[in-house]
Tab-separated table of C-alpha atoms in Angstrom:
chain	number	residue	atom	x	y	z
A	1	MET	CA	84.817	159.836	23.617
A	2	ALA	CA	83.760	157.299	21.014
A	3	THR	CA	80.070	156.762	20.350
A	4	THR	CA	78.155	153.609	19.503
A	5	THR	CA	74.857	152.812	17.794
A	6	THR	CA	74.192	149.782	20.027
A	7	PRO	CA	70.894	150.311	21.871
A	8	VAL	CA	71.336	151.175	25.534
A	9	LYS	CA	69.575	148.681	27.801
A	10	ALA	CA	68.877	148.838	31.519
A	11	ALA	CA	71.982	148.554	33.709
A	12	PRO	CA	72.575	145.034	35.069
A	13	ALA	CA	71.650	144.568	38.718
A	14	ILE	CA	75.188	143.575	39.686
A	15	ALA	CA	76.445	147.032	38.698
A	16	GLU	CA	74.460	148.682	41.507
A	17	ARG	CA	75.708	146.097	44.010
A	18	VAL	CA	79.312	146.627	42.920
A	19	ALA	CA	78.962	150.419	43.115
A	20	GLU	CA	77.592	150.180	46.658
A	21	ARG	CA	80.703	148.287	47.783
A	22	LEU	CA	83.367	150.444	46.132
A	23	PRO	CA	84.935	152.971	48.536
A	24	HIS	CA	83.704	156.546	48.641
A	25	ARG	CA	86.098	159.425	47.994
A	26	ASP	CA	85.493	162.622	49.980
A	27	GLY	CA	81.976	161.386	50.646
A	28	HIS	CA	81.213	160.707	46.987
A	29	ALA	CA	79.686	157.316	46.203
A	30	TRP	CA	79.894	155.584	42.847
A	31	THR	CA	76.905	156.101	40.567
A	32	VAL	CA	75.565	153.779	37.860
A	33	ALA	CA	74.032	154.531	34.455
A	34	PRO	CA	73.053	152.195	31.598
A	35	TYR	CA	75.705	152.011	28.886
A	36	ALA	CA	76.267	150.320	25.527
A	37	ALA	CA	79.610	148.576	25.722
A	38	TRP	CA	81.396	148.132	22.399
A	39	TRP	CA	82.350	144.505	22.947
A	40	THR	CA	78.953	143.018	23.791
A	41	THR	CA	75.221	143.356	23.242
A	42	ARG	CA	74.574	142.239	26.823
A	43	PRO	CA	73.323	144.772	29.408
A	44	ALA	CA	76.127	147.039	30.593
A	45	ALA	CA	76.651	149.973	32.934
A	46	ARG	CA	78.997	152.913	33.366
A	47	LEU	CA	80.218	153.503	36.924
A	48	THR	CA	81.471	156.980	37.800
A	49	GLN	CA	82.509	158.863	40.913
A	50	ALA	CA	82.364	162.636	41.404
A	51	GLY	CA	85.831	164.188	41.416
A	52	ARG	CA	87.438	161.181	39.779
A	53	THR	CA	88.843	161.087	36.267
A	54	GLY	CA	87.646	158.138	34.208
A	55	ALA	CA	84.993	155.469	34.645
A	56	LEU	CA	84.407	151.734	34.795
A	57	ILE	CA	82.341	149.846	32.207
A	58	LEU	CA	80.680	146.664	33.494
A	59	ALA	CA	78.850	144.069	31.397
A	60	ALA	CA	76.940	141.112	32.819
A	61	HIS	CA	76.665	137.697	31.171
A	62	PRO	CA	74.732	134.658	32.411
A	63	TRP	CA	77.829	133.137	34.034
A	64	SER	CA	80.429	135.893	34.038
A	65	THR	CA	81.150	139.586	34.574
A	66	GLU	CA	83.339	141.749	32.330
A	67	ILE	CA	84.851	145.082	33.350
A	68	ALA	CA	86.949	147.703	31.573
A	69	TRP	CA	88.274	151.128	32.467
A	70	GLN	CA	87.583	154.238	30.405
A	71	LEU	CA	89.149	157.662	29.921
A	72	ASP	CA	88.185	160.454	27.545
A	73	ASP	CA	90.755	159.215	25.039
A	74	ARG	CA	90.326	155.518	25.827
A	75	GLU	CA	87.053	153.862	24.876
A	76	PRO	CA	87.411	150.145	25.711
A	77	TYR	CA	86.651	147.825	22.799
A	78	GLU	CA	87.149	144.711	24.907
A	79	PRO	CA	87.048	143.972	28.642
A	80	ASP	CA	90.177	144.493	30.705
A	81	LEU	CA	89.012	141.897	33.206
A	82	SER	CA	86.747	138.859	32.796
A	83	LEU	CA	85.560	136.892	35.820
A	84	ASP	CA	83.521	133.735	35.935
A	85	ARG	CA	81.733	135.215	38.928
A	86	MET	CA	78.374	136.931	39.343
A	87	ALA	CA	78.573	137.827	43.053
A	88	PRO	CA	79.535	141.447	43.752
A	89	GLU	CA	82.235	140.744	46.372
A	90	PRO	CA	84.771	138.992	44.079
A	91	VAL	CA	84.069	141.526	41.327
A	92	VAL	CA	84.776	144.388	43.741
A	93	ARG	CA	87.902	142.637	45.016
A	94	GLU	CA	89.444	142.245	41.574
A	95	THR	CA	88.345	145.719	40.474
A	96	LEU	CA	90.160	147.230	43.454
A	97	ARG	CA	93.166	144.973	43.046
A	98	LEU	CA	93.649	145.164	39.283
A	99	LEU	CA	91.572	147.790	37.480
A	100	LEU	CA	91.352	150.960	39.560
A	101	PRO	CA	95.156	151.199	39.983
A	102	ARG	CA	95.500	151.004	36.184
A	103	LEU	CA	92.795	153.617	35.689
A	104	ASP	CA	94.402	155.975	38.202
A	105	ASP	CA	97.860	155.456	36.702
A	106	ALA	CA	96.638	156.185	33.177
A	107	ALA	CA	94.702	159.232	34.384
A	108	ALA	CA	97.772	160.572	36.199
A	109	ALA	CA	99.902	160.129	33.091
A	110	ALA	CA	97.313	161.785	30.846
A	111	TYR	CA	96.216	164.683	33.022
A	112	ALA	CA	98.897	165.325	35.639
A	113	GLN	CA	100.283	168.828	35.879
A	114	PRO	CA	104.014	169.065	35.044
A	115	PHE	CA	104.779	170.781	38.350
A	116	ALA	CA	106.289	169.168	41.431
A	117	THR	CA	103.948	171.160	43.666
A	118	GLU	CA	100.903	169.569	42.004
A	119	ALA	CA	102.371	166.068	42.336
A	120	HIS	CA	103.073	166.786	46.012
A	121	ARG	CA	99.485	167.944	46.538
A	122	MET	CA	98.106	164.795	44.923
A	123	ARG	CA	100.385	162.564	47.024
A	124	LEU	CA	99.098	164.167	50.207
A	125	LEU	CA	95.508	163.973	48.964
A	126	HIS	CA	95.794	160.237	48.277
A	127	LEU	CA	97.578	159.523	51.557
A	128	ASN	CA	94.923	161.490	53.429
A	129	LEU	CA	92.198	159.315	51.864
A	130	ILE	CA	93.972	156.239	53.229
A	131	GLY	CA	94.780	157.919	56.541
A	132	SER	CA	91.173	158.989	57.107
A	133	ALA	CA	89.983	155.408	56.569
A	134	VAL	CA	92.651	154.072	58.952
A	135	ARG	CA	91.892	156.676	61.643
A	136	ALA	CA	88.190	155.839	61.391
A	137	GLN	CA	89.177	152.390	62.734
A	138	GLY	CA	90.879	153.942	65.751
A	139	ALA	CA	94.522	153.747	64.655
A	140	ALA	CA	96.852	156.729	64.902
A	141	THR	CA	98.677	157.685	61.697
A	142	LEU	CA	101.835	159.641	60.952
A	143	ASN	CA	102.488	161.430	57.660
A	144	THR	CA	106.139	162.234	56.878
A	145	ALA	CA	108.395	163.075	53.966
A	146	GLY	CA	109.889	159.953	52.426
A	147	ALA	CA	113.531	158.991	52.227
A	148	GLN	CA	113.385	159.051	48.413
A	149	PRO	CA	113.102	162.344	46.504
A	150	ASN	CA	109.527	163.545	45.912
A	151	SER	CA	107.997	160.941	48.205
A	152	ASN	CA	105.660	160.924	51.199
A	153	VAL	CA	104.909	158.166	53.697
A	154	LEU	CA	101.897	157.302	55.843
A	155	THR	CA	102.538	154.929	58.764
A	156	TRP	CA	100.456	153.267	61.460
A	157	GLY	CA	100.508	150.255	63.739
A	158	ALA	CA	97.881	147.660	64.615
A	159	GLN	CA	98.150	144.512	66.748
A	160	GLY	CA	101.930	144.451	66.680
A	161	VAL	CA	102.168	145.031	62.906
A	162	ARG	CA	103.681	148.177	61.395
A	163	PHE	CA	102.374	149.452	58.050
A	164	ALA	CA	103.961	152.111	55.842
A	165	VAL	CA	102.416	153.421	52.605
A	166	THR	CA	104.726	155.337	50.268
A	167	LEU	CA	103.825	157.427	47.225
A	168	ILE	CA	106.541	158.702	44.896
A	169	GLY	CA	106.260	161.513	42.352
A	170	ALA	CA	102.937	161.670	40.530
A	171	ASN	CA	102.484	157.889	40.543
A	172	PRO	CA	99.205	157.022	42.339
A	173	ALA	CA	100.179	153.352	42.870
A	174	CYS	CA	101.321	152.757	46.441
A	175	ASP	CA	104.241	150.885	47.930
A	176	LEU	CA	103.160	149.121	51.135
A	177	SER	CA	105.563	147.679	53.696
A	178	VAL	CA	104.399	145.269	56.392
A	179	THR	CA	106.588	144.535	59.421
A	180	GLY	CA	105.629	142.174	62.217
A	181	PRO	CA	105.341	138.546	63.304
A	182	VAL	CA	105.421	136.135	60.374
A	183	THR	CA	101.924	134.877	61.150
A	184	ALA	CA	100.569	138.441	60.829
A	185	VAL	CA	102.474	139.109	57.597
A	186	GLU	CA	101.126	135.849	56.161
A	187	ARG	CA	97.612	136.991	57.062
A	188	VAL	CA	97.979	140.390	55.357
A	189	LEU	CA	99.643	139.507	52.043
A	190	PRO	CA	96.819	137.358	50.571
A	191	LEU	CA	94.489	140.366	50.789
A	192	PHE	CA	96.397	141.761	47.788
A	193	LEU	CA	96.941	138.535	45.839
A	194	PRO	CA	94.748	136.415	43.545
A	195	GLU	CA	92.265	134.082	45.142
A	196	PRO	CA	93.703	130.611	45.881
A	197	ALA	CA	93.822	128.288	42.903
A	198	ASP	CA	91.730	125.126	42.900
A	199	ARG	CA	94.981	123.202	43.110
A	200	THR	CA	97.996	124.565	44.945
A	201	PRO	CA	100.997	124.451	42.584
A	202	ARG	CA	103.940	122.366	43.622
A	203	PHE	CA	106.638	124.701	44.883
A	204	PRO	CA	110.198	123.366	45.005
A	205	LEU	CA	110.829	124.117	48.693
A	206	ARG	CA	114.234	122.444	48.511
A	207	THR	CA	115.500	125.408	46.508
A	208	VAL	CA	114.640	127.881	49.287
A	209	GLY	CA	117.653	128.269	51.513
A	210	THR	CA	116.116	129.465	54.795
A	211	ARG	CA	113.500	128.100	57.157
A	212	LEU	CA	111.587	131.373	57.158
A	213	GLY	CA	111.687	131.437	53.362
A	214	ARG	CA	110.358	127.884	53.101
A	215	ARG	CA	107.479	128.640	55.438
A	216	VAL	CA	106.435	131.844	53.684
A	217	ALA	CA	106.948	130.354	50.206
A	218	ALA	CA	104.690	127.408	51.035
A	219	HIS	CA	102.003	129.851	52.184
A	220	LEU	CA	102.218	132.277	49.235
A	221	ALA	CA	102.357	129.515	46.610
A	222	GLN	CA	98.637	128.969	47.247
A	223	PHE	CA	97.978	132.368	45.693
A	224	THR	CA	100.723	133.320	43.250
A	225	ASP	CA	104.151	132.527	41.818
A	226	VAL	CA	107.093	132.643	44.217
A	227	ASP	CA	110.798	132.872	43.392
A	228	GLN	CA	113.952	133.090	45.490
A	229	LEU	CA	116.538	135.814	44.872
A	230	ASP	CA	120.300	135.631	45.290
A	231	ASP	CA	120.023	137.322	48.703
A	232	SER	CA	117.663	134.509	49.869
A	233	GLY	CA	114.722	136.889	49.827
A	234	LEU	CA	111.528	135.944	47.979
A	235	THR	CA	109.631	137.666	45.194
A	236	PHE	CA	105.952	136.997	44.571
A	237	GLY	CA	103.120	138.227	42.365
A	238	ASP	CA	103.053	139.181	38.702
A	239	ALA	CA	102.752	142.195	36.428
A	240	THR	CA	98.946	142.159	36.326
A	241	GLY	CA	98.530	143.078	39.991
A	242	PRO	CA	100.363	143.860	43.230
A	243	PHE	CA	103.734	142.145	43.520
A	244	GLY	CA	106.261	142.068	46.318
A	245	TYR	CA	109.351	140.973	48.172
A	246	ILE	CA	109.986	139.124	51.438
A	247	ALA	CA	113.253	140.065	53.131
A	248	PRO	CA	115.556	137.180	54.084
A	249	ALA	CA	115.666	136.063	57.712
A	250	VAL	CA	118.210	137.739	59.973
A	251	ASP	CA	119.270	134.272	61.143
A	252	PRO	CA	118.860	131.827	58.204
A	253	VAL	CA	119.095	128.672	60.332
A	254	ALA	CA	116.942	129.789	63.268
A	255	ARG	CA	113.763	127.879	64.032
A	256	VAL	CA	110.677	129.686	62.747
A	257	ARG	CA	107.859	130.373	65.174
A	258	ASP	CA	104.650	132.354	64.642
A	259	SER	CA	106.344	135.270	66.430
A	260	THR	CA	109.452	135.280	64.185
A	261	PRO	CA	109.932	138.806	62.735
A	262	ALA	CA	109.220	139.212	59.024
A	263	PHE	CA	109.295	142.117	56.594
A	264	ALA	CA	107.398	142.330	53.304
A	265	GLU	CA	107.048	144.961	50.598
A	266	LEU	CA	104.162	145.243	48.146
A	267	HIS	CA	104.180	147.407	45.023
A	268	GLY	CA	101.405	148.544	42.693
A	269	VAL	CA	98.736	148.758	45.414
A	270	GLY	CA	95.750	151.000	44.680
A	271	VAL	CA	94.671	153.851	46.947
A	272	ASP	CA	91.060	152.642	46.906
A	273	HIS	CA	92.144	149.109	47.745
A	274	LEU	CA	93.868	150.322	50.908
A	275	VAL	CA	90.841	152.429	51.843
A	276	HIS	CA	88.623	149.370	51.356
A	277	LEU	CA	90.913	147.180	53.497
A	278	ALA	CA	91.359	149.710	56.316
A	279	PRO	CA	89.038	147.785	58.698
A	280	LEU	CA	91.305	144.736	58.325
A	281	LEU	CA	94.630	146.591	58.429
A	282	ALA	CA	93.999	149.063	61.245
A	283	ARG	CA	92.551	146.994	64.073
């Protein structure tokens, strides 16, 4: 790991508040130590968790917070995420949504064993972390082999919504499917998307060919980009965070009610993010 001659100052107070809100793994909380970040002379901290490869580097400014992820062979020389926020909740939200999945993915690529048995063990370990958090909310879970090669699936239901989390190979980023009434699907998807913009972008609803598509597109456009595919399904999200797909309506011309069935897929979802959201997804 690279070293620096910048004097180490006391860790910023927000680092402790962020660490308290990040999910535990196997009972291990995040710990905070003062750190000298390469990109700033402002107070910074290194956040680590026992049993986890890598760390987070957090620097506090008067009106913003900067975060980066670190591995043994990756010393960050600039922040990976800059937020004009100083409250811990939005910092935790974006860390779970954007940074920890990237850290886990890089760690898996750098340190994963080249054996299928090890990848299978890690898939089950990650799914059990999510499953334990879901079961703690009173929902029953089912763990099965996936339809794709080298995949495993965790499923559960809550309030008429069916969730399925899939892990494939050694990739620690999850695929999440959500099946249920459109009003419930619309409630779940924003949990994984950017916060609403100050101004909702104008979305050309005339180009969406189904009533269900127009309703969902109008809702998701508050949070992220939305496009229609040739099959009349919708894609949403971008490469920096979770992205997904809304299946086209079974009956394109049918009137859309809150109870109309809808199916959505999300990709690139972090294990810790799902653990953190278990109270909202499992009851």
